[in-house]
Coordinates of C-alpha atoms and ligand atoms in Angstrom, one line a residue:
X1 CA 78.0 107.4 110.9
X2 CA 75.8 104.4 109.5
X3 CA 75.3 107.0 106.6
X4 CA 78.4 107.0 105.3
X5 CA 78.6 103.5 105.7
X6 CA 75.9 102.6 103.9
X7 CA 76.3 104.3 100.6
X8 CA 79.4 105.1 98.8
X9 CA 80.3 108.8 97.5
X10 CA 81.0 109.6 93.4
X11 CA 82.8 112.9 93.3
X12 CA 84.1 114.1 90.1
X13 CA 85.9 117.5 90.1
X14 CA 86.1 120.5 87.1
X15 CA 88.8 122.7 88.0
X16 CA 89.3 126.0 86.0
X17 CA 92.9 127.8 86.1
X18 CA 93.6 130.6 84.5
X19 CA 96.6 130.5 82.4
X20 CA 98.6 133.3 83.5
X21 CA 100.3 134.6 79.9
X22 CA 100.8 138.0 79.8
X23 CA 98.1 138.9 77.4
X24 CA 94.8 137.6 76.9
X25 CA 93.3 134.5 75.1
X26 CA 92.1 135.8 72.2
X27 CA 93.4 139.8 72.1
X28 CA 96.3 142.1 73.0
X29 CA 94.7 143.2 76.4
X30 CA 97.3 142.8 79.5
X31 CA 96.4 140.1 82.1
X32 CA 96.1 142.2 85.2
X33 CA 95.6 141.1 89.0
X34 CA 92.0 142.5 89.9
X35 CA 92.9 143.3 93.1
X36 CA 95.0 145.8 92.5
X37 CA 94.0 147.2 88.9
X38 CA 91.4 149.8 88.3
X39 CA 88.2 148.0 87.1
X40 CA 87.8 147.8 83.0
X41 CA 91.3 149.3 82.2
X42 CA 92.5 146.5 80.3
X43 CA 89.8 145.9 77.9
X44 CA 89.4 146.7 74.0
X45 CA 86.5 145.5 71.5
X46 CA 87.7 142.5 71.2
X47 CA 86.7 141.2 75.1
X48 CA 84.6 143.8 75.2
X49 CA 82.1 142.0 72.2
X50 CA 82.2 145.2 70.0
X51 CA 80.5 143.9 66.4
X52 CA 83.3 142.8 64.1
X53 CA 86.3 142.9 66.5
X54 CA 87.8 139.6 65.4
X55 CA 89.7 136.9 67.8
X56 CA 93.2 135.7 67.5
X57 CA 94.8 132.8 69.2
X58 CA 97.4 133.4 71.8
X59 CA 100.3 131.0 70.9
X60 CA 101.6 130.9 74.3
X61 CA 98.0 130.3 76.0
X62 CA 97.8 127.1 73.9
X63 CA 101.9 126.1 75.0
X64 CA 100.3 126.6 78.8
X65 CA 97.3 124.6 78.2
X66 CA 99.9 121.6 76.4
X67 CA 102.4 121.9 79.9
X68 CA 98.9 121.2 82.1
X69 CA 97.9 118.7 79.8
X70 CA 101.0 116.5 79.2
X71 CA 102.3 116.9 83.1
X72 CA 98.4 114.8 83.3
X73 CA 99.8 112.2 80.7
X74 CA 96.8 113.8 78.6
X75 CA 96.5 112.2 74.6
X76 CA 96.9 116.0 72.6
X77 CA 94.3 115.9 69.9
X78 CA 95.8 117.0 66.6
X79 CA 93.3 119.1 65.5
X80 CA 91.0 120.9 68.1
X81 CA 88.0 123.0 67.6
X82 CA 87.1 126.3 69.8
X83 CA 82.8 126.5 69.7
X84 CA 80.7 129.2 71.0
X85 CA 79.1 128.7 74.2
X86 CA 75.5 130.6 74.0
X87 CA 74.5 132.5 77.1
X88 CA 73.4 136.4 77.8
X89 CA 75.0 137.4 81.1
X90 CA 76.6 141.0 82.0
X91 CA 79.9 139.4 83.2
X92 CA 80.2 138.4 79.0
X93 CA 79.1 141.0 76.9
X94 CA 79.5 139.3 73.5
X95 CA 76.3 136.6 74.7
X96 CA 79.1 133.6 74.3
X97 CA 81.8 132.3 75.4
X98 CA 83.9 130.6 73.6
X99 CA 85.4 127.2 75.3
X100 CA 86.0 123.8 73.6
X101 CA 83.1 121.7 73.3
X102 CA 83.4 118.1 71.0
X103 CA 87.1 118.2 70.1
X104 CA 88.6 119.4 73.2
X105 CA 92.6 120.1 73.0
X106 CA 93.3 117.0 74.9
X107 CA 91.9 113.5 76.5
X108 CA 91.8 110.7 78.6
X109 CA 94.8 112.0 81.2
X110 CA 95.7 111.3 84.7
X111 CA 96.2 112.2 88.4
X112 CA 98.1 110.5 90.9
X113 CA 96.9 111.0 94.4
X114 CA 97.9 110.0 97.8
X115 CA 94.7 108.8 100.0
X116 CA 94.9 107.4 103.1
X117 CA 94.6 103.7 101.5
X118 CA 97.7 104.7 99.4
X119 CA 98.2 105.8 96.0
X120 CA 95.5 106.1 93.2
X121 CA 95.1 107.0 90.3
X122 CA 92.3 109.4 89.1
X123 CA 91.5 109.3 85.5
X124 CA 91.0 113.3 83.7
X125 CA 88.1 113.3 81.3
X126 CA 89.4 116.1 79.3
X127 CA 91.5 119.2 79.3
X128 CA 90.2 122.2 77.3
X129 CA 91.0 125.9 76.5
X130 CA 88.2 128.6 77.3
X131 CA 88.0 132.4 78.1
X132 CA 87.2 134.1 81.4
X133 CA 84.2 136.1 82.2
X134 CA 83.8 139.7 83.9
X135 CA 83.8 139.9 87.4
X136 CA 80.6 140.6 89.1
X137 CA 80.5 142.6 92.1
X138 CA 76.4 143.0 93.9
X139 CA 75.9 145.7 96.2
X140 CA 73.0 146.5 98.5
X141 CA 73.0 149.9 100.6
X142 CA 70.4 151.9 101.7
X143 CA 70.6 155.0 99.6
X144 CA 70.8 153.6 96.3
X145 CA 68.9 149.6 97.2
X146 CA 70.3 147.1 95.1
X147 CA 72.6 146.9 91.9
X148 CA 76.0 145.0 90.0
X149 CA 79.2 146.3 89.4
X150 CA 80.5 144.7 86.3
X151 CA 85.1 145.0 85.3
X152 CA 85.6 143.2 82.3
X153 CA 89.5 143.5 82.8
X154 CA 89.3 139.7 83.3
X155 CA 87.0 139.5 80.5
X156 CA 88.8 136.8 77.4
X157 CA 91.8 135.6 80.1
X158 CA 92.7 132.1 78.8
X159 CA 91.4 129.8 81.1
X160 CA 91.8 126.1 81.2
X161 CA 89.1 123.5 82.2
X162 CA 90.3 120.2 83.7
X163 CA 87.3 117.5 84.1
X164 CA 87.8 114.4 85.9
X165 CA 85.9 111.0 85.3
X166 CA 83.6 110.9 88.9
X167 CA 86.0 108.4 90.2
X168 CA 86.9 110.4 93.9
X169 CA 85.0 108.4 96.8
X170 CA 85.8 110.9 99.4
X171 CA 85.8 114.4 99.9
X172 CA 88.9 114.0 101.6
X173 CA 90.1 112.4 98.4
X174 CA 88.6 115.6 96.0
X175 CA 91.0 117.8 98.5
X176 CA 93.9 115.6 97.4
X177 CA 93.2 115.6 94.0
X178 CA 92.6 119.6 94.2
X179 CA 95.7 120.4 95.5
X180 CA 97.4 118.1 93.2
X181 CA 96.9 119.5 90.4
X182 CA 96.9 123.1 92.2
X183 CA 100.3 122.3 92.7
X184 CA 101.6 121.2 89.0
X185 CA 99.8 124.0 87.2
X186 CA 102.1 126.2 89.7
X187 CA 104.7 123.6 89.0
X188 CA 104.7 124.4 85.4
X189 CA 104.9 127.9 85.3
X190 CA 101.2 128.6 84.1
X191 CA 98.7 129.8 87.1
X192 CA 100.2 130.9 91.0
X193 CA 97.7 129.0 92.9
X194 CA 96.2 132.4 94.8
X195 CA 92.5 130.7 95.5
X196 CA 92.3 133.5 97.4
X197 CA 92.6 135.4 94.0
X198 CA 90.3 132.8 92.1
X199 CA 92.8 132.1 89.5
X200 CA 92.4 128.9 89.7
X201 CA 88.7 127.4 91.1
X202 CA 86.7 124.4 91.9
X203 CA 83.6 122.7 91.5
X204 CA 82.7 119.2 92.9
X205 CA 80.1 117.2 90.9
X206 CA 78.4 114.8 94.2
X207 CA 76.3 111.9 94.3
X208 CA 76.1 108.8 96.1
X209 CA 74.8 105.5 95.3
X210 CA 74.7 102.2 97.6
X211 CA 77.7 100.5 98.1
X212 CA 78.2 97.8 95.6
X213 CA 75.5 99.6 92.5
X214 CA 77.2 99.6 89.7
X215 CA 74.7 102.7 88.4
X216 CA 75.8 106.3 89.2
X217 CA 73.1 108.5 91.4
X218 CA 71.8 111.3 90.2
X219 CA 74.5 114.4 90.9
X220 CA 74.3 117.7 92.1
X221 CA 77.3 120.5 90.8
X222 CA 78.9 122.7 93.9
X223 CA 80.3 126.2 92.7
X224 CA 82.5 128.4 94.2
X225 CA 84.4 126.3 96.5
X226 CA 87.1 129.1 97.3
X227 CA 89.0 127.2 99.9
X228 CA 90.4 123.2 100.0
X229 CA 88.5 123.5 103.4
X230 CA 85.4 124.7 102.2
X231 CA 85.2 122.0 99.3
X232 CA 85.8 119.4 101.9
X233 CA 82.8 120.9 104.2
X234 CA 81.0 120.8 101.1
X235 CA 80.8 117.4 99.9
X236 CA 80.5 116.1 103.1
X237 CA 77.4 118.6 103.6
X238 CA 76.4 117.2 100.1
X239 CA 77.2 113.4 101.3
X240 CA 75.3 113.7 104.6
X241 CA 72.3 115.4 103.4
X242 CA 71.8 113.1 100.2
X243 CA 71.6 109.8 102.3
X244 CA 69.2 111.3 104.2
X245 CA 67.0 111.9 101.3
X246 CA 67.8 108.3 100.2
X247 CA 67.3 107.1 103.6
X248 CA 63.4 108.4 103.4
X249 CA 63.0 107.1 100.4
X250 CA 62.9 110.5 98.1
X251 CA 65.2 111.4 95.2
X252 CA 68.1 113.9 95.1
X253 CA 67.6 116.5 92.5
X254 CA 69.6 117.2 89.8
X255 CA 70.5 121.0 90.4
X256 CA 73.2 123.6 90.7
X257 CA 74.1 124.3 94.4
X258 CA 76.0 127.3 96.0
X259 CA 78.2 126.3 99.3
X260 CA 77.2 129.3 102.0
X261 CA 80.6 129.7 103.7
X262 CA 79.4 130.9 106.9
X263 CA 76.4 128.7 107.5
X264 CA 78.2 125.8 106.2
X265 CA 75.4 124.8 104.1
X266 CA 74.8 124.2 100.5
X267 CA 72.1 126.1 98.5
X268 CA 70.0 125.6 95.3
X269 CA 71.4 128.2 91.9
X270 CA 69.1 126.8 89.7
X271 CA 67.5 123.5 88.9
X272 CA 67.9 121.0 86.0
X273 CA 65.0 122.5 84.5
X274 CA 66.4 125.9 84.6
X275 CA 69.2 124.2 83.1
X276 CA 70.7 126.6 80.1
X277 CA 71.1 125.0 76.3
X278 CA 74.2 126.8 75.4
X279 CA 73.6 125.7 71.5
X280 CA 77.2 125.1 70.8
X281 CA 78.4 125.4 67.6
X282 CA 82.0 125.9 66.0
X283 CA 83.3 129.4 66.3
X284 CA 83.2 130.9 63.2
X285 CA 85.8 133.7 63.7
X286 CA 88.8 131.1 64.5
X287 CA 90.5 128.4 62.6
X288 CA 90.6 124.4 63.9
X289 CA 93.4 124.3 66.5
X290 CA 96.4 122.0 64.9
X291 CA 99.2 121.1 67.2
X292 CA 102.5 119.4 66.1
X293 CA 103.9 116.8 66.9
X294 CA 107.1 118.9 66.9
X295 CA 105.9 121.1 69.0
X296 CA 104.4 118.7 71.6
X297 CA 107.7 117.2 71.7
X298 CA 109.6 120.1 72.3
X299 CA 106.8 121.1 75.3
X300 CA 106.9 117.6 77.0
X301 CA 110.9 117.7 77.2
X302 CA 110.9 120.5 78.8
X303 CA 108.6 119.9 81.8
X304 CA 110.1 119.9 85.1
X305 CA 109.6 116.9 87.7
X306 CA 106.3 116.6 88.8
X307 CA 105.7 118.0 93.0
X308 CA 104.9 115.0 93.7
X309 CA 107.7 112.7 92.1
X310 CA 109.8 115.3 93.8
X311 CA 108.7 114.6 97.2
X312 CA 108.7 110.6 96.8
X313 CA 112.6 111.1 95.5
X314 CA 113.6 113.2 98.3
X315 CA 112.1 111.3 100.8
X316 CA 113.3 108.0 99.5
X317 CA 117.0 109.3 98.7
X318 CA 117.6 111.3 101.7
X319 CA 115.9 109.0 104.5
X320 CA 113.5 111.7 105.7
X321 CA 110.2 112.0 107.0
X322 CA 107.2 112.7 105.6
X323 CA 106.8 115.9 106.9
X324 CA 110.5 117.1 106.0
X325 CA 110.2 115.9 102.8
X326 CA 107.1 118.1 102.0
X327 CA 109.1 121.1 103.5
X328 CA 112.2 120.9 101.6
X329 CA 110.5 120.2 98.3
X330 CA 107.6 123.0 98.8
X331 CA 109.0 124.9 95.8
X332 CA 111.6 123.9 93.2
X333 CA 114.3 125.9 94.3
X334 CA 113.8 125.1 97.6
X335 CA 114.7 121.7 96.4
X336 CA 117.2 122.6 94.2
X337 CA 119.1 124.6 97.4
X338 CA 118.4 121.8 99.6
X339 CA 120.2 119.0 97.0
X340 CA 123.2 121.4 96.5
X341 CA 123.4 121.3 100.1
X342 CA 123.4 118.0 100.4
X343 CA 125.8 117.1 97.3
X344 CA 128.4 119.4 99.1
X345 CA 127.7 118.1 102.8
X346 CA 130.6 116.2 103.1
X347 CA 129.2 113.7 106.0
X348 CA 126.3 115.9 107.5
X349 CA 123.4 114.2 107.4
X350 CA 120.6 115.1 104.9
X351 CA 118.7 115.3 108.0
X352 CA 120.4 118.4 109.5
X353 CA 120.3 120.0 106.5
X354 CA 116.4 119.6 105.9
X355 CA 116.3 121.1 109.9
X356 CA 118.1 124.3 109.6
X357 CA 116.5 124.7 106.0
X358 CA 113.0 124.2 106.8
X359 CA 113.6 125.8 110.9
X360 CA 115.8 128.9 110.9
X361 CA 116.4 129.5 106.9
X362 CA 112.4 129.4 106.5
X363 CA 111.9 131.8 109.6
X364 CA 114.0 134.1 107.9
X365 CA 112.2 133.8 104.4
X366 CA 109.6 134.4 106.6
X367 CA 110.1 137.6 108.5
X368 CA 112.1 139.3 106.1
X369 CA 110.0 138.3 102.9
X370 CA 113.0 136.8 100.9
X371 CA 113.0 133.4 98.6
X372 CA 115.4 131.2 98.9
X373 CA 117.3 132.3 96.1
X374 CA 117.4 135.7 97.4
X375 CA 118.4 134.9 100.5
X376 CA 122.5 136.0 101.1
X377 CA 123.5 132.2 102.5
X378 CA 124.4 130.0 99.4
X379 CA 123.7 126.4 100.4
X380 CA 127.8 125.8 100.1
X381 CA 128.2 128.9 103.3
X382 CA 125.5 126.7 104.9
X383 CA 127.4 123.8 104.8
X384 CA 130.4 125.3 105.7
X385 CA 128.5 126.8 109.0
X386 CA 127.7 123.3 109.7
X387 CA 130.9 121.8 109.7
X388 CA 132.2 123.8 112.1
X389 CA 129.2 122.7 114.1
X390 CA 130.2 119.0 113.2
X391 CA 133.4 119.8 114.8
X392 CA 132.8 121.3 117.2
X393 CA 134.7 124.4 117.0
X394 CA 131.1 126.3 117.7
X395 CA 128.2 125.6 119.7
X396 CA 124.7 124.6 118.7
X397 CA 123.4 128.3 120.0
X398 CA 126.2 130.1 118.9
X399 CA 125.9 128.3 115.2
X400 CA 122.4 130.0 115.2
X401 CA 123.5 133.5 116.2
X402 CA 126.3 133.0 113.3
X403 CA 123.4 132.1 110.8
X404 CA 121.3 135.0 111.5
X405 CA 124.2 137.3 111.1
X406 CA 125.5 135.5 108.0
X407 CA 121.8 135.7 106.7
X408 CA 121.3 139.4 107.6
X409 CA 125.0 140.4 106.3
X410 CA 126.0 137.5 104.1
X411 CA 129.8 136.7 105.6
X412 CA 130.4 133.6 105.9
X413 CA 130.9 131.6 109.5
X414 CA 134.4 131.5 108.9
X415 CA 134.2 135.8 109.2
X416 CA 131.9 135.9 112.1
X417 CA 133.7 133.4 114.5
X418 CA 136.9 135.2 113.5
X419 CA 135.8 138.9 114.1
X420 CA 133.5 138.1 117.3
X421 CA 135.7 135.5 118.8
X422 CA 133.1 132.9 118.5
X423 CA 135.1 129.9 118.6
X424 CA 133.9 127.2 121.1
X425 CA 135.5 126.8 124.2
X426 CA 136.1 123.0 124.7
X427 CA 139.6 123.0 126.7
X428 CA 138.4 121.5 130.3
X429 CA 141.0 123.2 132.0
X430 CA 139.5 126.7 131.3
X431 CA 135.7 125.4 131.3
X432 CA 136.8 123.4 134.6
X433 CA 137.6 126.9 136.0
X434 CA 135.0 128.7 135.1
X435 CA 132.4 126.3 137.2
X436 CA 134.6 126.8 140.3
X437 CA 134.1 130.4 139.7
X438 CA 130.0 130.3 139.5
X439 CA 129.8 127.7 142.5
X440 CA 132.2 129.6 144.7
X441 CA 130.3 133.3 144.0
X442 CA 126.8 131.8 144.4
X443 CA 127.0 130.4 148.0
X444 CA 123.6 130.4 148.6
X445 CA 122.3 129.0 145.5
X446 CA 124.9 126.1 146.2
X447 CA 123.4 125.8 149.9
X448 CA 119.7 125.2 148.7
X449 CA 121.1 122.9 146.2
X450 CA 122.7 120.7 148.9
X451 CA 119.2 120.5 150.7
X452 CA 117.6 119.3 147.9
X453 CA 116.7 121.8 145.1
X454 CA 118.2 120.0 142.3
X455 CA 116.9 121.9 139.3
X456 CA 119.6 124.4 140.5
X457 CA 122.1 122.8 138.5
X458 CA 120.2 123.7 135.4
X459 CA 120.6 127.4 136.9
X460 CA 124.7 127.0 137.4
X461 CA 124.8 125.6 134.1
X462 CA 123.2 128.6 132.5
X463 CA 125.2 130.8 135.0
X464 CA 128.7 129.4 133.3
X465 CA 127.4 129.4 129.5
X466 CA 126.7 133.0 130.1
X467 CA 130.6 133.7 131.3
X468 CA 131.4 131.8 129.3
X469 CA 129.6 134.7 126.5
X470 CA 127.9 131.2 125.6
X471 CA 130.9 130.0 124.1
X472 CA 131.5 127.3 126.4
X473 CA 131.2 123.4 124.6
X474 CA 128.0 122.4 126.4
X475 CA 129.1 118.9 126.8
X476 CA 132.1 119.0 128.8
X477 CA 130.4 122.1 130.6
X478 CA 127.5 119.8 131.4
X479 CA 130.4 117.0 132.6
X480 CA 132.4 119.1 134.3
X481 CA 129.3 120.6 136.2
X482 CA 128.0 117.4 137.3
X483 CA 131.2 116.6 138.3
X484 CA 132.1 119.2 140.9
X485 CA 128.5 119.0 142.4
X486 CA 128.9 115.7 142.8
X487 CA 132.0 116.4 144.9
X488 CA 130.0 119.3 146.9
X489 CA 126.9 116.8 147.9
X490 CA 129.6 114.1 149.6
Ligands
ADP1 P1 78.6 119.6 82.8 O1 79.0 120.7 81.9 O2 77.2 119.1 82.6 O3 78.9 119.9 84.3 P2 81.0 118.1 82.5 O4 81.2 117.0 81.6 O5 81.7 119.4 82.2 O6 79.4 118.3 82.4 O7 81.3 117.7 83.9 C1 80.7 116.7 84.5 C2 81.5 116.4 85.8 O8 80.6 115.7 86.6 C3 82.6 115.4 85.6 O9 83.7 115.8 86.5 C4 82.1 114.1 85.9 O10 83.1 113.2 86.4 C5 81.1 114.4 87.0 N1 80.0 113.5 87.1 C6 79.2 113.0 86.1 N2 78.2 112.2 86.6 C7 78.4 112.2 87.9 C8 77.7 111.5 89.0 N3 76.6 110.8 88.8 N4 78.2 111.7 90.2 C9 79.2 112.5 90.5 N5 79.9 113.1 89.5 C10 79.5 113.0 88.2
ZN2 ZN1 90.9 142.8 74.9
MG3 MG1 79.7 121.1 85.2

């Protein structure tokens, strides 16, 4: 513990998302998922770096990047410059990349966070446009030892780099400010969020320095942090093993680590001396980048509410809790059904709305792998069912069986109480008969419950509900139960 007490942690994330158009960054090729496409399909000379194939801007990669960068309150630079990025690796066989380098697209943004001390504010660095390499794939079997697969169908993908200043103290807080922003570049329509599919993937720049310096330590770079998990494991690896270096009096190294998922442990890529000089320089084969103001405009008045604006308003206007707010406002139309709901309720509170959403409507989604704006119950049939909840002209068991038949056949509740009878039995008269029935055929039952065995009644009561086909008003069953076992015991 005295470790992490001692010094203070300086965490500053780069996150690249790819920016999911349907053709890549600089050519005609289709944007394919690589799990399921046969490797180097969608390739041509252009991402393949054949001599002379010339690049073109995609118009809609650059829109993308301007919906990231504005939902981060980035400043848009007017003119931008793409530059080459020098490097000889298989996964990028034209020997650079080219990525943004001294006038990136946009600058000096920010993130919102929620950390355990509250809200705060992470400042972005920059936000630039890039291409994606190849995909690597290294195999070792016996019969043929060693060797690299290499399927350039992600080859020239727009990509977009987000850098923030190293102003995260936590790795708890670099998890926050991960899925964040994970969850407005799915917000805005421009990346799904798959981690699992490494469209979108983080590195964590760590150092510490004692609490109080005002001079950064010296950093090291964690890659391929495929998991929110992992990244937190990570840094606090990173954090733990740093002090102890400090703690004997030796100096972190400035190098490039790998995270080892199953050891939990970080491992050295290369050192700052291995460091590569990429010799930027302005790419030749594209114009300087000028944005609009127009255009800008027209972006920015378009963007949608932000996740986690979302969540503050719906927990704030609807009285919720935490927890049913994140639920209700996981996706947009999940929202969207969830307020129509609510505008139409008509005196049921937001509360049981946000319940059957987020219990029995989810479940559904769930098992039958629907959205919620595919699903057959429109938020007003919803309300409808829940009325007649309210009023007791159906039962809070019953009301379920109706929602999984109005979800499987989409009637509405008025239907399925009509043609299965379902109306709640609430007259005492009947329901008072009905218990006499169940005491008087269970005379045994009723004995041990004389002597003693109280959690019997629990028993009758189930016994009636099920005469009653489950029907009966559980209230005045539970009333009327009580009532006549009272007058058994004396
Ligand atoms: P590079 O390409 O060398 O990694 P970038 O500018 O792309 O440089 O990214 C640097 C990242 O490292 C930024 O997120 C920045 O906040 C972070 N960073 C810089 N210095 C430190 C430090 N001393 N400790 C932690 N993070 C740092
Ligand atoms: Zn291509
Ligand atoms: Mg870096």
């Amino acid at each position: 513990m005295r470790l992490f007490i001692k010094y203070q942690a300086v965490i500053g994330l780069e996150v690249h998302a790819e920016l999911q158009t349907k053709t890549k960054m600089f050519c005609a090729c289709p944007v394919v998922d690589l799990t399921t496409s046969a490797p180097n399909t969608a390739v041509c000379p252009v991402c393949s770096g054949l001599p002379g194939a010339l690049p073109v801007v995609n118009k809609k990669a650059v829109e993308y990047a301007l919906r990231v960068a504005l939902a981060l309150d980035c400043q848009i630079a007017n003119t931008s410059l793409f530059a080459r990025k020098n490097y000889f690796y298989p996964d990028l066989p034209k020997g650079y990349q080219i990525s943004q380098y001294e006038y990136p697209l946009a600058q000096f943004g920010k993130l919102t966070i929620d950390t355990v001390n509250g809200p705060k504010v992470i400042n972005i660095t920059r936000v630039h446009m890039e291409e994606d390499t190849g995909k690597l794939t290294h195999i070792t079997n016996e019969k043929d030892g060693a060797y690299s697969l290499v399927d350039l169908n992600r080859a020239g993908v727009s990509l977009l780099e987000v850098v923030s200043e190293p102003e995260i103290n936590s790795p708890e807080e670099a998890v926050a400010y991960a899925c964040t922003l994970r969850d407005i570049v799915r917000e805005v329509g421009v990346n799904s969020g798959d981690m699992e599919k490494g469209v979108i993937r983080f590195e964590a720049n760590v150092s510490i320095r004692p609490f109080g310096s005002a001079k950064l330590g010296t950093r090291v770079e964690i890659k391929n942090l495929n998991t929110f998990r992992g990244m937190e494991k990570a840094i606090h690896y990173e954090i733990a093993r740093q002090s102890r270096l400090l703690d004997m009096g030796q100096l972190v190294d400035q190098e490039t680590l790998g995270w080892n998922e199953e050891l939990e442990i970080t491992y050295s890529q290369r050192s700052k001396e291995e460091a590569h000089d990429y010799r930027y320089f302005p790419e030749p084969d594209l114009p300087p980048l000028v944005i609009e103001k127009e255009w800008i405009a027209e972006i920015r008045s378009q963007l949608p509410e932000m996740p986690r604006a979302r969540l503050q308003r719906i927990q704030n206007s609807y009285e919720l809790n935490l927890d049913d707010a994140r639920l209700v406002t996981s996706d947009l139309a999940t929202t969207q059904y969830f307020e129509e709901a609510v505008r139409q309720a008509n005196g049921i509170p937001a509360k049981t709305i946000a319940n059957w959403v987020t219990g029995q409507i989810f479940s559904w989604m769930n098992s039958s792998r629907e959205n919620i704006t595919q699903i057959k119950v429109k938020p007003d049939h919803l309300v409808l069912l829940l009325q007649s909840l309210q009023k007791e002209e159906i039962n809070p068991n019953i009301a379920k069986t109706i929602l999984e038949e109005m979800l499987k056949t989409g009637k509405t509740a008025g239907e399925i109480i009509m043609d299965k009878g379902y109306r709640q039995i609430s007259e005492a008269s009947v329901i008072k008969e009905l218990v006499t029935k169940v005491l008087n055929d269970n005379p045994k039952q009723l004995v041990d419950y004389q002597a003693g065995k109280e959690t019997l009644a629990n028993w009758f009561f189930g016994q009636t509900m099920r005469a009653a086909q489950g029907q009966a008003n559980p209230q005045v069953l539970q009333e009327e139960l009580e009532k006549q076992l009272q007058e058994k015991k004396s």
